[in-house]
Short mmCIF file of C-alpha atoms in Angstrom, two decimals:
data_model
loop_
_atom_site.label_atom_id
_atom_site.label_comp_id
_atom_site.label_asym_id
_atom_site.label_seq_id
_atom_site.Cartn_x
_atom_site.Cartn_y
_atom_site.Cartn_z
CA UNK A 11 45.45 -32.47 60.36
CA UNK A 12 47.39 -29.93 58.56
CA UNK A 13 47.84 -31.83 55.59
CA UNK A 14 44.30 -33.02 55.69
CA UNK A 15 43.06 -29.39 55.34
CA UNK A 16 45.61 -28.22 52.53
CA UNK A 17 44.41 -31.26 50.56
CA UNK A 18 40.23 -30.44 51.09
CA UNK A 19 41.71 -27.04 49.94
CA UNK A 20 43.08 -28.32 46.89
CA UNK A 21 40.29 -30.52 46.00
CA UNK A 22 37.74 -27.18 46.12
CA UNK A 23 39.80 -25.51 44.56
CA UNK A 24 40.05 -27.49 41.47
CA UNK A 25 36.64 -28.53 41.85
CA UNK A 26 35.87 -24.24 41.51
CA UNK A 27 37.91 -23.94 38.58
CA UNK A 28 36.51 -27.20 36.62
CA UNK A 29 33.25 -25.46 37.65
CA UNK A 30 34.21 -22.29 36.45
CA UNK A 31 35.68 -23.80 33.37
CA UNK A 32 32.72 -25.38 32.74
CA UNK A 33 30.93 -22.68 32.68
CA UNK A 34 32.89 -20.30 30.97
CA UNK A 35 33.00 -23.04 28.23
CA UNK A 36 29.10 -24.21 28.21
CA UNK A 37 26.94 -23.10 25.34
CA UNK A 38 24.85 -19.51 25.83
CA UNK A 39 21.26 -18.82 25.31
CA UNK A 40 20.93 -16.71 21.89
CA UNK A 41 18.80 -14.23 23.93
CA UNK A 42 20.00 -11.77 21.10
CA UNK A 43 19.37 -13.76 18.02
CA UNK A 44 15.56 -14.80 19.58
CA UNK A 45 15.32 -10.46 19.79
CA UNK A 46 16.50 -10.28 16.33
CA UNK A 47 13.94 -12.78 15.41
CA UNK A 48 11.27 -10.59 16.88
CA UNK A 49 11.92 -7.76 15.87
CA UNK A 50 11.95 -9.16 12.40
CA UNK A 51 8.22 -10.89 12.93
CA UNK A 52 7.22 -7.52 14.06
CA UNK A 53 8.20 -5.69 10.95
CA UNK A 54 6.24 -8.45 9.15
CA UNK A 55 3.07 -7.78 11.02
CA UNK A 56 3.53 -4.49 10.22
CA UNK A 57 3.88 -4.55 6.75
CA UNK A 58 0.48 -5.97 6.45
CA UNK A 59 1.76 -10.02 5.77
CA UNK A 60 -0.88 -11.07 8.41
CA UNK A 61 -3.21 -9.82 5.00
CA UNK A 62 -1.44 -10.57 2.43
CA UNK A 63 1.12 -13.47 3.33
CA UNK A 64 -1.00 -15.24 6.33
CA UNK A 65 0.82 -18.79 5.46
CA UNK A 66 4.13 -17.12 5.72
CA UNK A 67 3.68 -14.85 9.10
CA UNK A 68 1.99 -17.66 10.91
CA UNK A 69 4.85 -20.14 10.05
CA UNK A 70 7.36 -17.49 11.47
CA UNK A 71 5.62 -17.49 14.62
CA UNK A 72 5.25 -20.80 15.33
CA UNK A 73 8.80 -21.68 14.60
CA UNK A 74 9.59 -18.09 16.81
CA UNK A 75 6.88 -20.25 19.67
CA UNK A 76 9.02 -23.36 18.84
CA UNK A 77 12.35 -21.57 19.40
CA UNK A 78 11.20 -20.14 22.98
CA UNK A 79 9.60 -23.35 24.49
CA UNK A 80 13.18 -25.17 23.25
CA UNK A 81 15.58 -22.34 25.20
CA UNK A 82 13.23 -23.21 28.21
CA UNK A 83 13.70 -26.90 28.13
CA UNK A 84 17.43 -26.30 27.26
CA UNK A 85 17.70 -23.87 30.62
CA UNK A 86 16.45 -26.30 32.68
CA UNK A 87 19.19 -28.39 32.25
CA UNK A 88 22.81 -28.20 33.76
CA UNK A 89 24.34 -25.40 32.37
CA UNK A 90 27.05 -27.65 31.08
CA UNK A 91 24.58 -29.81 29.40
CA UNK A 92 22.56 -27.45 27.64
CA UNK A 93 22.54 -26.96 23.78
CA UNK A 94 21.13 -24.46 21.59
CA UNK A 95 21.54 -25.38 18.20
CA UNK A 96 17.74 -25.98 17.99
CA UNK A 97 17.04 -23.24 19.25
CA UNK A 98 19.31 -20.90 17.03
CA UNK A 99 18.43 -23.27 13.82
CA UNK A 100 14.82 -22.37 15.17
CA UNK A 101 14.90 -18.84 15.55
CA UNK A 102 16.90 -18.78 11.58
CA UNK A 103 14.11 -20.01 9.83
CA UNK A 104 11.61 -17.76 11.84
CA UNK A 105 13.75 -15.18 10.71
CA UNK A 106 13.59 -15.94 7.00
CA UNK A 107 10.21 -16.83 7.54
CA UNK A 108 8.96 -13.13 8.44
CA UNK A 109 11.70 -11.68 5.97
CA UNK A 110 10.26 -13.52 3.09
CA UNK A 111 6.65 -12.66 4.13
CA UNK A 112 8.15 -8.76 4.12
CA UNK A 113 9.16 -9.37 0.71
CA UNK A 114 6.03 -11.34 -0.95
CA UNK A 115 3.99 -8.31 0.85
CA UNK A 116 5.74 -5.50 -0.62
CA UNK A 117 5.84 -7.06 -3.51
CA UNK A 118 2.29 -7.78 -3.63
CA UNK A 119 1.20 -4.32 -2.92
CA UNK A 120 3.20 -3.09 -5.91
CA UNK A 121 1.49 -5.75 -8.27
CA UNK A 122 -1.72 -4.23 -6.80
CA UNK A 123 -0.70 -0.74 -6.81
CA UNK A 124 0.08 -0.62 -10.37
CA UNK A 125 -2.94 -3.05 -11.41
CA UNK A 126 -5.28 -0.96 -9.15
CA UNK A 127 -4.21 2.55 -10.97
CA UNK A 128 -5.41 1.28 -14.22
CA UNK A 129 -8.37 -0.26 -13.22
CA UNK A 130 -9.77 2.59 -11.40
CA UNK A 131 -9.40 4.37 -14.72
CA UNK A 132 -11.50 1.65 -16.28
CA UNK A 133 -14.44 2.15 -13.73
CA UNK A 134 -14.07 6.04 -13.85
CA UNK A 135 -14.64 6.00 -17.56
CA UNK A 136 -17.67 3.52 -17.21
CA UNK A 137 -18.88 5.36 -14.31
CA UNK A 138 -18.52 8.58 -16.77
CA UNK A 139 -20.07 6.61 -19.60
CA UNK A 140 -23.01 6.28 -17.43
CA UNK A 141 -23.41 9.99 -16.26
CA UNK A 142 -23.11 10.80 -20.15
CA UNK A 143 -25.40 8.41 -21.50
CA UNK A 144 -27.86 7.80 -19.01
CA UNK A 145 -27.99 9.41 -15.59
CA UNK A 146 -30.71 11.77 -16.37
CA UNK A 147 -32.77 9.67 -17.71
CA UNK A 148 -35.95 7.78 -16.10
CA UNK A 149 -34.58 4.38 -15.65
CA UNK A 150 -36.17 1.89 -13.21
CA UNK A 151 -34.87 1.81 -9.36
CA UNK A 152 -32.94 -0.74 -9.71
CA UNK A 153 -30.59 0.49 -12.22
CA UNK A 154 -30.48 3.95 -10.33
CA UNK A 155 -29.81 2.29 -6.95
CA UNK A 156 -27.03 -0.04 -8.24
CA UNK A 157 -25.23 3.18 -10.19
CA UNK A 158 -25.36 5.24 -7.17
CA UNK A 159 -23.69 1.78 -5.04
CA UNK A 160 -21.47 1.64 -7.33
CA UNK A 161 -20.32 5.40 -7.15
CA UNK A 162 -19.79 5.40 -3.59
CA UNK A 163 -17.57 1.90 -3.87
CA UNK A 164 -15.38 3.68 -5.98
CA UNK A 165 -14.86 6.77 -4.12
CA UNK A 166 -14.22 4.54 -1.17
CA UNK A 167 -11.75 2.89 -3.66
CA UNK A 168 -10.24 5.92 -4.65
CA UNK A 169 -9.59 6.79 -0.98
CA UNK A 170 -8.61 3.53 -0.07
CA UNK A 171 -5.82 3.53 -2.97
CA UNK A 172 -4.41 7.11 -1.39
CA UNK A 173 -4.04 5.57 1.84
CA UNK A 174 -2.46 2.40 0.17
CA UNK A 175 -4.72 0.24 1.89
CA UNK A 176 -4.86 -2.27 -1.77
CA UNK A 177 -7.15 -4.88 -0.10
CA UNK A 178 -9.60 -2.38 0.49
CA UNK A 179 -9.34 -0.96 -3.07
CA UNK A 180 -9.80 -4.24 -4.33
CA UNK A 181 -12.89 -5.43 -2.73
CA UNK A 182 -14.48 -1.73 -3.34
CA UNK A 183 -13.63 -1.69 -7.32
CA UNK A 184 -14.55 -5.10 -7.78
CA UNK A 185 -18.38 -4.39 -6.32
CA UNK A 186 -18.33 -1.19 -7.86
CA UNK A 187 -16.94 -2.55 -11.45
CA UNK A 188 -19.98 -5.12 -11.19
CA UNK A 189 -22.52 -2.76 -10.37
CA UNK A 190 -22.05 0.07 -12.88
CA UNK A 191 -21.50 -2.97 -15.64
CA UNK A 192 -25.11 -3.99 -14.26
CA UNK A 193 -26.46 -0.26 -14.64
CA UNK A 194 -24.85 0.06 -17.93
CA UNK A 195 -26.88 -3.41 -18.93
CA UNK A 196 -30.09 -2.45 -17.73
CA UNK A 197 -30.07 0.82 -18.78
CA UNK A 198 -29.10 0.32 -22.37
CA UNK A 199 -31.42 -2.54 -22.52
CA UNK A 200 -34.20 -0.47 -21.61
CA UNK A 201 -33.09 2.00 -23.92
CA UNK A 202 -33.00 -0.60 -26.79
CA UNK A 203 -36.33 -1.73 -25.99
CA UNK A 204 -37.44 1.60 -26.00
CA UNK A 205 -36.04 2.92 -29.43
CA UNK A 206 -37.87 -0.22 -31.01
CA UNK A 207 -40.45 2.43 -32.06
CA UNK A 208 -37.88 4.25 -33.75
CA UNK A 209 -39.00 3.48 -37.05
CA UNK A 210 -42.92 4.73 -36.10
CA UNK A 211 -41.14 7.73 -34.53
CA UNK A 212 -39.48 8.65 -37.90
CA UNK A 213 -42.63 8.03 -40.27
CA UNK A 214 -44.52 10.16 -38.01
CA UNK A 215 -42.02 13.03 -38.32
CA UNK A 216 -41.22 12.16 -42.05
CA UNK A 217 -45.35 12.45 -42.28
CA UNK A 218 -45.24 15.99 -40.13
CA UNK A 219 -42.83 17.74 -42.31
CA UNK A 220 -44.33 15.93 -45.98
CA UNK A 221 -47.79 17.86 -44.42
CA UNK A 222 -46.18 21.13 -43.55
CA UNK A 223 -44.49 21.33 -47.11
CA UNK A 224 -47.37 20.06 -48.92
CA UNK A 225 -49.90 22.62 -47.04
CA UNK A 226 -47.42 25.54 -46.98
CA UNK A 227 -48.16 25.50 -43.24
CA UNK A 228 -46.73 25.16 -39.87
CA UNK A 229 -46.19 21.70 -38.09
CA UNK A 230 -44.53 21.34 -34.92
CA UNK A 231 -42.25 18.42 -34.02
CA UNK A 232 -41.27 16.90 -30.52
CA UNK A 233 -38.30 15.24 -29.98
CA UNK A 234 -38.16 14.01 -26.57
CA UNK A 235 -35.04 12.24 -26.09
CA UNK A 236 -33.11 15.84 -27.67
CA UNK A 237 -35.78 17.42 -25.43
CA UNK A 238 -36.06 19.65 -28.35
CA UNK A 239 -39.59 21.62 -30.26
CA UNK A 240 -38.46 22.22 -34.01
CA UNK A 241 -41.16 24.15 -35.67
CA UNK A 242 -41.55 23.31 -39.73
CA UNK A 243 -42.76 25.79 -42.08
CA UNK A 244 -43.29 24.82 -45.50
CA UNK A 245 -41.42 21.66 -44.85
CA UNK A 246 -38.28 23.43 -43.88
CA UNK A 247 -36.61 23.31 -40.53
CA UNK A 248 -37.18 27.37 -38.77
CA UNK A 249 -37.11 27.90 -35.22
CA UNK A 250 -35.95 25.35 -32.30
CA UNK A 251 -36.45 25.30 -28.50
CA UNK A 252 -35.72 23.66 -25.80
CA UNK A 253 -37.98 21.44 -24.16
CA UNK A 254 -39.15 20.34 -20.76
CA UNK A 255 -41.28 17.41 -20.04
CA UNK A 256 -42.61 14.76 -17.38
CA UNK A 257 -39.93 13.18 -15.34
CA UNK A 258 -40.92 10.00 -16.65
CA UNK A 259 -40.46 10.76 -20.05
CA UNK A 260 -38.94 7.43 -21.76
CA UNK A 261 -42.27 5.53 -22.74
CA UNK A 262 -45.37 6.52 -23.93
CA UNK A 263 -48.38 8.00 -21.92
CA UNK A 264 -50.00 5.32 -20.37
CA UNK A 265 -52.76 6.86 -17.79
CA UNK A 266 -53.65 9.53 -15.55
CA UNK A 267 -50.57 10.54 -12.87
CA UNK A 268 -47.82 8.60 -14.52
CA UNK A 269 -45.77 11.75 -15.34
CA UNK A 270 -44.99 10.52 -18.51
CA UNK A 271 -45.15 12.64 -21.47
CA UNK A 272 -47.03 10.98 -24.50
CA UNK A 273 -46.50 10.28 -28.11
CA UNK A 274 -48.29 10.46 -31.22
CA UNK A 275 -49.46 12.56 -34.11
CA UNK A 276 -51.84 15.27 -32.13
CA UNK A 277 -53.20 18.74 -33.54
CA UNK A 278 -53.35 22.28 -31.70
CA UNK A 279 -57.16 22.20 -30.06
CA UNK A 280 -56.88 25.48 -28.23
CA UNK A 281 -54.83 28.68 -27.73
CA UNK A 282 -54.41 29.61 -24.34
CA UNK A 283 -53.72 32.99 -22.51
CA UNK A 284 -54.09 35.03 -19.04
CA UNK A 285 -56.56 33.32 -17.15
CA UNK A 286 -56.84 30.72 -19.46
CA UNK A 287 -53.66 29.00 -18.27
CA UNK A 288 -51.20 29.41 -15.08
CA UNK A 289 -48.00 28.87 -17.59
CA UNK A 290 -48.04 32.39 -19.26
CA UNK A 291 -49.43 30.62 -22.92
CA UNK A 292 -50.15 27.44 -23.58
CA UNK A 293 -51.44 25.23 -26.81
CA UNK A 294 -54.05 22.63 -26.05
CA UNK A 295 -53.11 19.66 -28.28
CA UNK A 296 -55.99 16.42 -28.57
CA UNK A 297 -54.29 13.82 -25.95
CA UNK A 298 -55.88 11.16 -25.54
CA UNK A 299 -56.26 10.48 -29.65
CA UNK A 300 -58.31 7.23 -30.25
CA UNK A 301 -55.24 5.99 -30.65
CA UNK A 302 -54.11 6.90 -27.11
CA UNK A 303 -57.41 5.58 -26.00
CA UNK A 304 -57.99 2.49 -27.28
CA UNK A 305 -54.45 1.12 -26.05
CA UNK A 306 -55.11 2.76 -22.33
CA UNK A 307 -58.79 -0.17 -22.75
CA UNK A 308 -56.24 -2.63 -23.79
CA UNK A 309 -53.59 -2.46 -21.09
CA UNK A 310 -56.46 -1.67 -18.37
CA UNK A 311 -57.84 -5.24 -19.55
CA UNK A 312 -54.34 -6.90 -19.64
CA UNK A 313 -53.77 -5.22 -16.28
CA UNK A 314 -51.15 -3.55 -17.13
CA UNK A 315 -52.13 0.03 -16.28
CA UNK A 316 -54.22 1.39 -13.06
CA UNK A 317 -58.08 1.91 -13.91
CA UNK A 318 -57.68 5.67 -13.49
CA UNK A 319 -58.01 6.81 -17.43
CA UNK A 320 -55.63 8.24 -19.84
CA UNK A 321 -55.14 11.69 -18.71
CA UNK A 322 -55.70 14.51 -20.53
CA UNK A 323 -55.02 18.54 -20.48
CA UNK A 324 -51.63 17.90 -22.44
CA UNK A 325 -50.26 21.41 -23.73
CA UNK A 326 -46.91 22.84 -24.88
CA UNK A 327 -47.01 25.63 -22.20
CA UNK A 328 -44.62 28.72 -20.69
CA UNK A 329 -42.87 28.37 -17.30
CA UNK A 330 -39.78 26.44 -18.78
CA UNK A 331 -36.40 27.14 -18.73
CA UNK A 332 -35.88 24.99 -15.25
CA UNK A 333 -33.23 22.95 -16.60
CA UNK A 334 -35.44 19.73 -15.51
CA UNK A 335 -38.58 17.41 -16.10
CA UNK A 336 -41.24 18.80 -13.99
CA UNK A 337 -44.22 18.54 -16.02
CA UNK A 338 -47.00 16.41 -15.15
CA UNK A 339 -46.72 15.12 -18.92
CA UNK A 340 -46.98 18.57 -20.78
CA UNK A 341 -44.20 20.05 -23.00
CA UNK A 342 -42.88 23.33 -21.57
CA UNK A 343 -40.52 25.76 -22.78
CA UNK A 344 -39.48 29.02 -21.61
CA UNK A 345 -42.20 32.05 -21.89
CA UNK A 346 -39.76 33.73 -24.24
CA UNK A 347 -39.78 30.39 -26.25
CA UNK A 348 -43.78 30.81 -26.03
CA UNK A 349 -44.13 34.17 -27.48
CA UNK A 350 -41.96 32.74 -30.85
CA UNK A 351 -43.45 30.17 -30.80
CA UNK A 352 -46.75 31.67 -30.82
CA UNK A 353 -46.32 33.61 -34.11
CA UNK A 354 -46.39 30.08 -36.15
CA UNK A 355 -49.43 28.04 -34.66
CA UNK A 356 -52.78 28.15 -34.62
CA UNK A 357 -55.78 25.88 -33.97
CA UNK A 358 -55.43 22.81 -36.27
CA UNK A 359 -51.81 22.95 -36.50
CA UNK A 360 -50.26 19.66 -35.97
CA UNK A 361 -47.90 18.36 -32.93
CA UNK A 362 -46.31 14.93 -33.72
CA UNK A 363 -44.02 14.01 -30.54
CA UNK A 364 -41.55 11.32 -30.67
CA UNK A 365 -39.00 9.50 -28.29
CA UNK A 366 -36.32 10.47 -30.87
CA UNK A 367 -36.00 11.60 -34.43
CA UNK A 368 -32.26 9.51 -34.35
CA UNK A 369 -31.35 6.40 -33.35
CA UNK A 370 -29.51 5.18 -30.43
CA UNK A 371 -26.34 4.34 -32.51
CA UNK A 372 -26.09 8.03 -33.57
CA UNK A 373 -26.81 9.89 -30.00
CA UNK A 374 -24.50 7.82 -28.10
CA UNK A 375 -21.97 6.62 -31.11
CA UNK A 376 -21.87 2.36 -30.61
#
């Protein structure tokens, strides 16, 4: 009995330390390589790879998925017969997965970040070109509502670019880029199409001052794009205002309410002062010409103008000096601007106003 219970003793006790040596022997789960691994997918999420290096972040975490579900399956087996190398060759790639995704981001964002800087120059100087060029000017809605998009993109670019968020910056300066091209288009092409009459413009003034030097006289001249009122005398260049006019300037008079001040070779009709006229003094000129009027028949027939007549009561008047185009189609200049201008005219003197007495090429210099 004695010897039966030393021996049972024995037999435990070597079956304890196999055990025991088993165990202290068998493989271990990487519990602090798969923390490693996290920690390294984490810093990839947040260095933006999820937006700039999807491909590579997603492959980390499914190999980082892969790694887990394989230390599961390798845990439920007898601790003697359980092997990681899967797991661990696992949880290395998903590793150098993220770590490469850090370094294609970063990367990335410095391409962009130095690409971006000079780019946002470009659209500043185009959105500048605009403001320059054409801003003030009546252009149609479209044009107007696609420069002021296109503003707004870009200080939502610039904004974007301080807060290094490049994605952002690029999808703002792209729209804005496209718009303000598009305003730059439509406006110059307007322009274009407007300074077609150029060459009438300049025979009219070249006409103006030939008269005033010919008659010894006075002739006044209207330039609208300058928004200037030279005054000839004997043919020679002797006082210059300023000059307001309708806010829809660019274009010809076309009929009554359009806010658009006209063009053409006109004459003084009528001198006006105190309660003559609510802008201080003002000169009558003969808008609508037969000139005026028999294009207003032509576009009322071709539909191209409302059936509500020409317009008239067109004067170079006081009450200027606003700094913008208020008139309903009248020149005005500032009352001091008046009383000069007053010593030159008289009835019969004669008011030529043009869009422009240069051409595009030389007010904006391509």
């Amino acid at each position: 009995m004695k010897k039966a219970l030393v021996l049972v003793t024995a037999l435990l006790l070597i079956t304890f330390s196999t055990l025991a040596a088993l165990h202290f022997f068998s493989a271990k789960p990487p519990v602090g390589l798969l923390e490693q691994t996290h920690r390294d997918i984490a810093a990839a999420r947040e260095s933006e790879a999820r937006a700039y290096e999807l491909a590579l972040i997603t492959e980390a975490e499914k190999l980082y998925e892969l790694a887990q579900e394989e230390l599961r399956k390798e845990n439920e087996k007898l601790f003697f017969t359980r092997d990681y190398k899967a797991v661990i060759d696992l949880a290395h790639r998903a590793s150098s997965k993220a770590s490469e995704a850090v370094d294609k981001t970063n990367s990335r964002k410095l391409e962009l970040s130095t690409n971006q800087k000079a780019r946002i120059e470009e659209v500043r100087e185009k959105l500048a070109h605009f403001e320059q060029y054409y801003a003030n000017l009546p252009l149609n809605k479209r044009a107007r509502q696609d420069y002021t998009t296109a503003k707004l993109k870009f200080l939502e670019s610039e904004k974007a670019y301080d807060r290094q968020a490049y994605l952002v910056v690029e999808n703002n300066l792209n729209e804005a880029k496209k718009l303000i091209s598009k305003s730059v288009t439509a406006a110059h092409n307007h322009l274009s199409d407007y300074f077609s009459n150029l060459p009438n413009w300049k025979r009219w003034v070249d006409e103006t001052i030939s008269w005033s030097l010919k008659n010894n006289a006075t002739a006044i001249v209207v330039d609208k794009f300058a928004h200037k009122c030279y005054v000839y005398h004997d043919g020679k260049l002797v006082r210059e205002f300023d000059a307001e006019l309708g806010p829809n300037w660019i274009g010809d008079k076309n009929y009554r309410g359009d806010k658009a001040t006209p063009e053409g070779k006109y004459h003084v009709t009528k001198l006006k002062t105190g309660k003559n006229t609510i802008y201080y003094k003002a000169l009558l000129i003969n808008y609508p010409n037969d000139e005026d009027k028999a294009r207003y028949r032509q576009n009322v027939r071709n539909g191209k103008v409302p059936n509500r007549g020409p317009g008239n009561l067109i004067e170079i008047h006081g009450g200027g000096g606003r700094g913008v185009n208020w008139t309903d189609g009248c020149v005005a200049l500032s009352n001091d601007d008046m009383d000069k201008l007053w010593r030159y005219v008289s009835v019969g003197t004669p008011v030529t106003i043009v869009g422009s007495t240069r051409s595009l090429q030389e007010i904006n210099g391509h």
